[in-house]
CSV table of C-alpha atoms in Angstrom, one decimal:
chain,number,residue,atom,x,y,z
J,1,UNK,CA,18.8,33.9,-36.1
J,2,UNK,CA,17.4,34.8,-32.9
J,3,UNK,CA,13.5,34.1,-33.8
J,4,UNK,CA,13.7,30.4,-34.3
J,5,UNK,CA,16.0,30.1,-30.8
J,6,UNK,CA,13.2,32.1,-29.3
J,7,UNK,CA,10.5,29.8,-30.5
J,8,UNK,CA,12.5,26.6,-30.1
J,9,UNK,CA,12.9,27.9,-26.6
J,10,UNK,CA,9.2,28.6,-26.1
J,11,UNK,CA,8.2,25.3,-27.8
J,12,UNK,CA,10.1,23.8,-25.2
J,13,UNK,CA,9.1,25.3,-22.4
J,14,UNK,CA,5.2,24.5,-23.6
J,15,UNK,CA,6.4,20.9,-24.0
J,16,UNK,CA,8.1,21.2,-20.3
J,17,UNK,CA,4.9,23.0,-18.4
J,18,UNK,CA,2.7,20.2,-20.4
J,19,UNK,CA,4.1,17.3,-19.2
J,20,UNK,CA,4.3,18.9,-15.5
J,21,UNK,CA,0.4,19.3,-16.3
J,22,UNK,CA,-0.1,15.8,-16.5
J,23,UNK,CA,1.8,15.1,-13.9
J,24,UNK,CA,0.2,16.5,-11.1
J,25,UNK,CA,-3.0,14.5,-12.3
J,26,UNK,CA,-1.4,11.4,-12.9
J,27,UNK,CA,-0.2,11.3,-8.8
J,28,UNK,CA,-3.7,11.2,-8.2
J,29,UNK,CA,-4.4,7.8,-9.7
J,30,UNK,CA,-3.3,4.6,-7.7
J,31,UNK,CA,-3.2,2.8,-11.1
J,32,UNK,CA,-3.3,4.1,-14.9
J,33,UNK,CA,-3.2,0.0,-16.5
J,34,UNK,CA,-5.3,-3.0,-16.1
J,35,UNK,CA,-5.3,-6.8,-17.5
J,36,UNK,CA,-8.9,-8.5,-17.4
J,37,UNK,CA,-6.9,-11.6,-18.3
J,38,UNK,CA,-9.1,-14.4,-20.3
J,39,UNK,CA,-12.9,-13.5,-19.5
J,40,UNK,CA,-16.1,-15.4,-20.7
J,41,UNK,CA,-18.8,-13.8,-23.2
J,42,UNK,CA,-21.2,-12.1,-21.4
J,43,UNK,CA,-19.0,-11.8,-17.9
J,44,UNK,CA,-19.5,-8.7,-16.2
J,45,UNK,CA,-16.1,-7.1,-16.2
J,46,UNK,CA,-15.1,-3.8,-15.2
J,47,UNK,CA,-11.9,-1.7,-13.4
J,48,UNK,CA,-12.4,1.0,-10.6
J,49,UNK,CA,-9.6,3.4,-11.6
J,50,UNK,CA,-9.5,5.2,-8.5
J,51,UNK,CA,-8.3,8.4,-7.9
J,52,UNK,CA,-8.0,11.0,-4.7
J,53,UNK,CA,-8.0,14.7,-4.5
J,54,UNK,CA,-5.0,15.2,-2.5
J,55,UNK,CA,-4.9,19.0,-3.2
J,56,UNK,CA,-6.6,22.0,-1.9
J,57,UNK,CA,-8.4,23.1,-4.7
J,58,UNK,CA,-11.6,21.4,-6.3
J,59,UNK,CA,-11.4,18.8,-9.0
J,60,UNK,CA,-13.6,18.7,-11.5
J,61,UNK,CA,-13.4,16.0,-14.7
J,62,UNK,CA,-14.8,17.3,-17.4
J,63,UNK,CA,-15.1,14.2,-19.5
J,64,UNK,CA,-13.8,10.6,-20.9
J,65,UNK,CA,-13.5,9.4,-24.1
J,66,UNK,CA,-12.8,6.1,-24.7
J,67,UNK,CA,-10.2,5.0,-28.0
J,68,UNK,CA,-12.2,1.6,-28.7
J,69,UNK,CA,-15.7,0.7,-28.1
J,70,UNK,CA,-15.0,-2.7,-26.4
J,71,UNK,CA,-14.4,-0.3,-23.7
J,72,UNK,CA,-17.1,2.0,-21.9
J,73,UNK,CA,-15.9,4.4,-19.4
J,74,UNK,CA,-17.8,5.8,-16.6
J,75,UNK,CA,-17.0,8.4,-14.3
J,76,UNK,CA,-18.4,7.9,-10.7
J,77,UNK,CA,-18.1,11.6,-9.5
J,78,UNK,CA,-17.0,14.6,-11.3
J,79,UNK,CA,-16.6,17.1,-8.6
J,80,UNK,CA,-13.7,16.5,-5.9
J,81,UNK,CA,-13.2,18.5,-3.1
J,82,UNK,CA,-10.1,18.0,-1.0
J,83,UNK,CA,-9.1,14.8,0.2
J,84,UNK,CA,-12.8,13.0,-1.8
J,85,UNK,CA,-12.0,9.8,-3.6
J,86,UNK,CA,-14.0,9.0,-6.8
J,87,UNK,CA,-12.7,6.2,-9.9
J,88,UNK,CA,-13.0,6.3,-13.5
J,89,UNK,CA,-14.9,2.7,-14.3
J,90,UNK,CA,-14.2,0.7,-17.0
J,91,UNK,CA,-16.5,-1.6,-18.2
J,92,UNK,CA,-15.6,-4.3,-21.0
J,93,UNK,CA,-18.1,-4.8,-23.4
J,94,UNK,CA,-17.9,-8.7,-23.4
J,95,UNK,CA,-21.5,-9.0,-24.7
J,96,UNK,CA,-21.1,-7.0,-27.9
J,97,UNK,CA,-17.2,-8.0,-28.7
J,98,UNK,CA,-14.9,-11.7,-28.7
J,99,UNK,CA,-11.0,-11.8,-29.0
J,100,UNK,CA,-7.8,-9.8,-28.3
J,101,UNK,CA,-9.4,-6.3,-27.2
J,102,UNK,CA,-7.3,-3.3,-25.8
J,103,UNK,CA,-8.8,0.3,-25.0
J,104,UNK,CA,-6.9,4.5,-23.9
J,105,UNK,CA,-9.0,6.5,-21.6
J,106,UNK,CA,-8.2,9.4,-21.4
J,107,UNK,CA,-10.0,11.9,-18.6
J,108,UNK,CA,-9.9,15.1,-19.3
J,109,UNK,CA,-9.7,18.0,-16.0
J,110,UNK,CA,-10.6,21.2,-16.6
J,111,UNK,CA,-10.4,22.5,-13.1
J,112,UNK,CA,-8.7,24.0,-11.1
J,113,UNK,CA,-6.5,23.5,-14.7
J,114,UNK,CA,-6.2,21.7,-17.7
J,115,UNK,CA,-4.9,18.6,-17.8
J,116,UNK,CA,-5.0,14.7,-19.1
J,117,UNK,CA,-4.5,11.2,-17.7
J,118,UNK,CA,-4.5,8.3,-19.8
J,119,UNK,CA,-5.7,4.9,-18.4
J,120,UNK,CA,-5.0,1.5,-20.7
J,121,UNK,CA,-6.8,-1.5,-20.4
J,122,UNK,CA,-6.4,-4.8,-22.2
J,123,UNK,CA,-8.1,-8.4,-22.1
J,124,UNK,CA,-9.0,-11.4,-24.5
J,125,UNK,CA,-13.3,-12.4,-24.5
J,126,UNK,CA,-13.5,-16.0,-25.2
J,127,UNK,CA,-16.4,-16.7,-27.3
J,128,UNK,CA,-17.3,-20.4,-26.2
J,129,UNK,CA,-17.7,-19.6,-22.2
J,130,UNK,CA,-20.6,-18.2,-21.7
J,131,UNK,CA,-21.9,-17.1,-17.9
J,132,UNK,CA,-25.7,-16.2,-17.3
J,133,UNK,CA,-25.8,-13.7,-15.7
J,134,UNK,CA,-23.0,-12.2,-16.4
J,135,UNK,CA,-21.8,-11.8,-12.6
J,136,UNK,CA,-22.8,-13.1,-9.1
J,137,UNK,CA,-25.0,-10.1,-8.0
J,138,UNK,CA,-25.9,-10.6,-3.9
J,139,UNK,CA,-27.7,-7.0,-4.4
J,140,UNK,CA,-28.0,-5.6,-0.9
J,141,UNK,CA,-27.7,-7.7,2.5
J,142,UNK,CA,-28.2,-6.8,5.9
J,143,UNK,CA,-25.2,-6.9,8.0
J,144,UNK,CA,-25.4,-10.4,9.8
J,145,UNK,CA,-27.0,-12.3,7.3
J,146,UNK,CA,-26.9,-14.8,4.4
J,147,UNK,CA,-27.1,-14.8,0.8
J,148,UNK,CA,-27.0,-17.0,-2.2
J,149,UNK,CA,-26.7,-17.1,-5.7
J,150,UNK,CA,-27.0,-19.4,-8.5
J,151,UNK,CA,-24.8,-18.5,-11.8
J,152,UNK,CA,-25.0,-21.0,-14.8
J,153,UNK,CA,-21.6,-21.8,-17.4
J,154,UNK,CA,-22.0,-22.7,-20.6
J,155,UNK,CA,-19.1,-24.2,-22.8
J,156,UNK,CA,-19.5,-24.8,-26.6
J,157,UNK,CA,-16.5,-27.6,-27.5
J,158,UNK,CA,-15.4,-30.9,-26.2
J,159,UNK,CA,-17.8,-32.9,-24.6
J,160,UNK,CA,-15.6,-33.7,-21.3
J,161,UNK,CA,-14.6,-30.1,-20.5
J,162,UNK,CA,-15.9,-29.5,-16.5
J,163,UNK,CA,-15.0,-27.0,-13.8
J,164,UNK,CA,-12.4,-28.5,-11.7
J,165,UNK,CA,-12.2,-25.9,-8.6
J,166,UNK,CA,-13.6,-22.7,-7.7
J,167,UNK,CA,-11.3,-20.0,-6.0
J,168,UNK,CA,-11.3,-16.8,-4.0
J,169,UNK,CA,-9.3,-14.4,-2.2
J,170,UNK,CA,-11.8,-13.4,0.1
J,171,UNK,CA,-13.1,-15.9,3.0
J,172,UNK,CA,-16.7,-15.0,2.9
J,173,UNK,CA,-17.7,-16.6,-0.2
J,174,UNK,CA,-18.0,-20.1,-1.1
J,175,UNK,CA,-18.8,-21.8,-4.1
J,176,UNK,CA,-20.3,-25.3,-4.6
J,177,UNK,CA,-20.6,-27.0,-8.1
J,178,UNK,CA,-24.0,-28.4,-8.0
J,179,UNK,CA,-24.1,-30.6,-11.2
J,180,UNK,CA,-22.4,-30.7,-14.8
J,181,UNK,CA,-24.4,-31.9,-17.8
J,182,UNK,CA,-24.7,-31.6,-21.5
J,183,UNK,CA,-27.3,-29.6,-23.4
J,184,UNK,CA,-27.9,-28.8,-27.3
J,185,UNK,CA,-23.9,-29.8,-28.0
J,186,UNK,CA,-22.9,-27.5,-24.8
J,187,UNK,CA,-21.7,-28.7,-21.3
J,188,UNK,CA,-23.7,-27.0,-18.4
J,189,UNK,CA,-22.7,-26.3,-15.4
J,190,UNK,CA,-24.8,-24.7,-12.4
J,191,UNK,CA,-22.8,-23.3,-9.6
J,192,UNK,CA,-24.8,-21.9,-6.5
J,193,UNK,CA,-22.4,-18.7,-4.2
J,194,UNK,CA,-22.9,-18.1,-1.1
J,195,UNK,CA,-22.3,-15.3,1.5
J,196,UNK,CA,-21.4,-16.1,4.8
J,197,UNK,CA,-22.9,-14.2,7.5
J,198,UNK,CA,-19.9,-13.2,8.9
J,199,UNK,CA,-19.0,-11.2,5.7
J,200,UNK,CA,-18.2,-7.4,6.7
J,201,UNK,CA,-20.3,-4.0,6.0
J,202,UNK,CA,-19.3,-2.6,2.8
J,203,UNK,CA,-19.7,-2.5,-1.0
J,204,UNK,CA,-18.7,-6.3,-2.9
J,205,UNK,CA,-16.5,-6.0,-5.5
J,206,UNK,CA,-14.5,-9.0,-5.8
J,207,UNK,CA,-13.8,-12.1,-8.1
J,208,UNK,CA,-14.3,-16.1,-8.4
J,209,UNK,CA,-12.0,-17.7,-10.5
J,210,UNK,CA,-13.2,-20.9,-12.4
J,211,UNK,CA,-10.8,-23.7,-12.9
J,212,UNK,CA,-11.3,-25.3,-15.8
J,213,UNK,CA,-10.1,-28.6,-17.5
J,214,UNK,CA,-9.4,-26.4,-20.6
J,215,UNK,CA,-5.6,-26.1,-21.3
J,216,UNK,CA,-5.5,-23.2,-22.8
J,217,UNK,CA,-6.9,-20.0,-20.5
J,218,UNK,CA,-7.9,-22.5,-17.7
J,219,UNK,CA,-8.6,-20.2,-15.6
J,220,UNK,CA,-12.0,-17.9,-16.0
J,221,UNK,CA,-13.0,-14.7,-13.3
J,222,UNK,CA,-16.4,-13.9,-12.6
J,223,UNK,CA,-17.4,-11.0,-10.9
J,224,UNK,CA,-19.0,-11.0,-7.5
J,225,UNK,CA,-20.8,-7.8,-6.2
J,226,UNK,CA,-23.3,-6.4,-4.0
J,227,UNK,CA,-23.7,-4.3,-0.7
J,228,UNK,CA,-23.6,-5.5,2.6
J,229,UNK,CA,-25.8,-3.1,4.7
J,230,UNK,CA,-24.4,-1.8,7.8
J,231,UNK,CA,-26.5,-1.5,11.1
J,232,UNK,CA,-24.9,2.2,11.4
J,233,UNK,CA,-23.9,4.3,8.9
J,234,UNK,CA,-22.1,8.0,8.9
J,235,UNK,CA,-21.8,10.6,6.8
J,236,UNK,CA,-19.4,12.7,5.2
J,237,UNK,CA,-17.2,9.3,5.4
J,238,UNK,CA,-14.4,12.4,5.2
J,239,UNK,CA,-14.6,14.7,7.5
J,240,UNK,CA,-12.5,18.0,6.1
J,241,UNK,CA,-12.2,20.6,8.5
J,242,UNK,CA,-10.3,23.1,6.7
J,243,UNK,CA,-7.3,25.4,6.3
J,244,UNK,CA,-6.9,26.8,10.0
J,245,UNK,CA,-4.7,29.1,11.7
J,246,UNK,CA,-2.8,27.7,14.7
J,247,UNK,CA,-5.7,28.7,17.3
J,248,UNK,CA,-8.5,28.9,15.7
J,249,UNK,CA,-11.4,26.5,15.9
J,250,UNK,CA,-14.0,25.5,13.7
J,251,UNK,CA,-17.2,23.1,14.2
J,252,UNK,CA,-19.0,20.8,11.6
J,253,UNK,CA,-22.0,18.5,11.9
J,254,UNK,CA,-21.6,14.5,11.4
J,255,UNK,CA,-24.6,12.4,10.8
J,256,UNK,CA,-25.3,8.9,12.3
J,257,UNK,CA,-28.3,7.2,11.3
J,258,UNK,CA,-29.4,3.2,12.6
J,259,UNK,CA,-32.0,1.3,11.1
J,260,UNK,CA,-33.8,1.3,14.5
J,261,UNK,CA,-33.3,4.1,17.2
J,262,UNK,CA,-30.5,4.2,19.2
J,263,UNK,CA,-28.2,5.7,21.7
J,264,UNK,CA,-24.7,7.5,21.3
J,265,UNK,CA,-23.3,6.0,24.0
J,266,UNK,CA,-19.2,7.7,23.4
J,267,UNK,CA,-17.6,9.4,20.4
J,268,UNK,CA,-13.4,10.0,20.9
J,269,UNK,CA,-11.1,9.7,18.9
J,270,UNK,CA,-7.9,9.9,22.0
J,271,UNK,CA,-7.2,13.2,20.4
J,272,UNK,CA,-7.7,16.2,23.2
J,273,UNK,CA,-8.3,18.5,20.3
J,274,UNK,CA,-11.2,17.1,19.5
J,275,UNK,CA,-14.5,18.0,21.2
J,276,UNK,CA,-18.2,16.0,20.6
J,277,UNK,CA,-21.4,17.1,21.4
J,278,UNK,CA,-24.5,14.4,20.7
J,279,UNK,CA,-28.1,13.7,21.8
J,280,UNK,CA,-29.0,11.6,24.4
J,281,UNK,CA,-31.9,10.5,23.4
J,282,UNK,CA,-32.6,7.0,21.4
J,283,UNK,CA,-33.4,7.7,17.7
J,284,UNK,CA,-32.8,6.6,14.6
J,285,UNK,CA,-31.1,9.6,13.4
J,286,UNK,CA,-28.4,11.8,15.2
J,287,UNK,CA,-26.5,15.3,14.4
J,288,UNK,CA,-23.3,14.9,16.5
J,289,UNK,CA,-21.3,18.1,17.0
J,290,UNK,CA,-17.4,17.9,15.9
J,291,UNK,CA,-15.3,20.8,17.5
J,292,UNK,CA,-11.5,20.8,16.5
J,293,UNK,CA,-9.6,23.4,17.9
J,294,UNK,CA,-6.0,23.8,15.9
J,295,UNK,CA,-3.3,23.7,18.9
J,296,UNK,CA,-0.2,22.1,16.7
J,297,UNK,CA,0.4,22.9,13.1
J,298,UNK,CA,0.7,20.6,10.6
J,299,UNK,CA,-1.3,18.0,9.1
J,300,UNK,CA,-3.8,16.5,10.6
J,301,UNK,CA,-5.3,13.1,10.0
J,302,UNK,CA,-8.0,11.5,12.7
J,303,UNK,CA,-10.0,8.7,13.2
J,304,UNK,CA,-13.3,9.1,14.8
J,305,UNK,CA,-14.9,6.4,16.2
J,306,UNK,CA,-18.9,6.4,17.3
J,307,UNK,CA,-20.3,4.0,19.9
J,308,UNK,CA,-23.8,2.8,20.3
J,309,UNK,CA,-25.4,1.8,23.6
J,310,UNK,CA,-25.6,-2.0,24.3
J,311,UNK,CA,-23.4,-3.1,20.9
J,312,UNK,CA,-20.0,-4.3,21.4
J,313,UNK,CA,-17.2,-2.9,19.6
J,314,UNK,CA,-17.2,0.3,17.1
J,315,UNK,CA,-20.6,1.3,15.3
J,316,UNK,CA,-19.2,4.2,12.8
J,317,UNK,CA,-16.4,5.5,11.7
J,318,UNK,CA,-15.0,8.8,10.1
J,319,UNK,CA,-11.8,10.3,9.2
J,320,UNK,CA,-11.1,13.6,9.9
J,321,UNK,CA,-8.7,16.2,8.4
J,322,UNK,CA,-7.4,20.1,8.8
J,323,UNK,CA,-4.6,21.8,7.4
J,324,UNK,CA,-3.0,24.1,10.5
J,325,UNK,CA,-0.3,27.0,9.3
J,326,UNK,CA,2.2,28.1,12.1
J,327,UNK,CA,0.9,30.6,13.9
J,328,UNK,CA,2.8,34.1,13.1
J,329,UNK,CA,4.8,35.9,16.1
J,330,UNK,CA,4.7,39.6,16.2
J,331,UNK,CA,8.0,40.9,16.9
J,332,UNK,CA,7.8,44.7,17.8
J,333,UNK,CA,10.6,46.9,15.9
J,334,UNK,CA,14.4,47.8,17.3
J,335,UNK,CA,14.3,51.3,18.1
């Protein structure tokens, strides 16, 4: 009688620690389920499942695999150390598959230990929108400039079907319908993107949203991407500093590069633990010297700002991080 209790007991256990195994991944996904909604044939769609290292030992996926081929999953980085950010991307295969498609990821860690996170995605590919190409690519832009693009949208039913609006979150883009007509039984319509000039330094990975006259699934998203070059740039973008002692102090090397030589004209960050040390000189190129000496346990979390001679405002950015344990007091022993 006591075997089976045993094992039950065991099996439990297993069942118990498993589910804790998952769990510790899990928190380091911001989302596990995404909705592409209605999208057209041919659309560029895909989901950055993004995910964070937010403990002290490196991450390392070992794999995806992927429960439905509409679904192709990609995975950006397979080595985390602590505090790195990486995403699991999805990409629907709305060129090779039409109707009511639904797909489970499921990643696979194998270090520091073993563990599983499933991510879900679902949508519906409509097989009479078509958009060529399949997303409004701006490739890469230097900061401070324009860009256009022109996208063409092809409908295969009633003759009077037309794009009614275009809308967008973001206040850099703008869309203009240049001209709807009707081609080999299809209505055609060309519609040219721009990017304003004023559109900030970063990666583009937003969404249009076509209004249509079609009652049902009005509404179709088209993917916008593309880089906007910065005049600056810095690297790590995470600056970890490590597992300190209170007192100790550590040093690691930054790099700023320009596309044209420069000077460092200030780097603080209003923290007096922090120390800099950078050339003078103008060059495109610069090794700055962070020194952090640990004065306050706890953890720490600081921005870094760099500032180039004769630009206005902030040229780079970093954040920086350190882990500082209490210092120990020695107490001498009662005699």
């Amino acid at each position: 009688m006591i075997r089976p209790f045993a094992f039950a007991l065991m099996l439990g256990s297993c069942f118990v620690s498993m589910a804790q195994a998952q769990q510790w991944a899990s928190k380091m996904f911001t989302e596990t389920e995404h909705d592409f909604g209605t999208v057209a044939r041919g659309a560029k769609s895909e989901f950055r499942f993004e995910f964070k290292n937010i403990y002290e030992e490196t991450i390392h996926v070992a794999g995806v695999r992927t429960s439905c081929g509409c679904t192709t999953p990609i995975v950006e980085n397979d080595t985390l150390n602590t505090y790195e950010t990486s995403a699991i991307i999805a990409h629907f295969n709305t060129d090779r598959f039409l109707g009511s498609r639904s797909a489970t990821l499921t990643v696979t860690i194998d270090k520091p230990y073993f563990a599983e996170v499933r991510l879900r995605v679902r949508g519906n590919i409509r097989g009479d929108i078509v958009v060529e190409p399949g997303s409004v690519n701006f490739d890469t832009v230097s900061e401070g400039s324009k860009a256009e693009r022109l996208i063409r949208v092809k409908y295969a039913g009633y003759s009077n079907w037309q794009i009614n609006d275009v809308r967008s979150a973001n206040p850099h883009f703008e869309a203009e319908i240049k001209g709807t007509r009707r081609e080999s039984g299809q209505t055609v319509c060309d519609l040219l993107v721009r990017l304003k000039d004023d559109a900030p330094a970063g990666y583009i990975n937003d969404q249009l949203v076509l209004v249509t006259s079609d009652r049902s699934g009005g509404e179709i998203p088209v993917s916008v991407e593309g880089r906007v070059q910065p005049e600056f740039s810095v690297s790590p973008k995470t600056l970890f500093l490590g597992d300190l002692q209170q007192g100790e102090q550590v040093t690691k090397k930054i790099v700023v590069r320009g596309k044209t030589p420069f000077r460092i004209s200030q780097v603080d960050c209003g923290d007096g633990c922090f120390e800099f040390r950078a050339d003078e000189e103008a060059k495109a190129v610069h090794m700055v010297d962070v020194t952090f000496r640990a004065l306050q346990p706890g953890k720490i979390e600081q921005s870094i700002a760099i500032r180039a001679d004769g630009r206005a405002g902030v040229a780079a950015s970093i954040i920086a991080y350190a882990n500082v344990a209490q210092a120990e007091v020695a107490t001498e022993p009662v005699e």
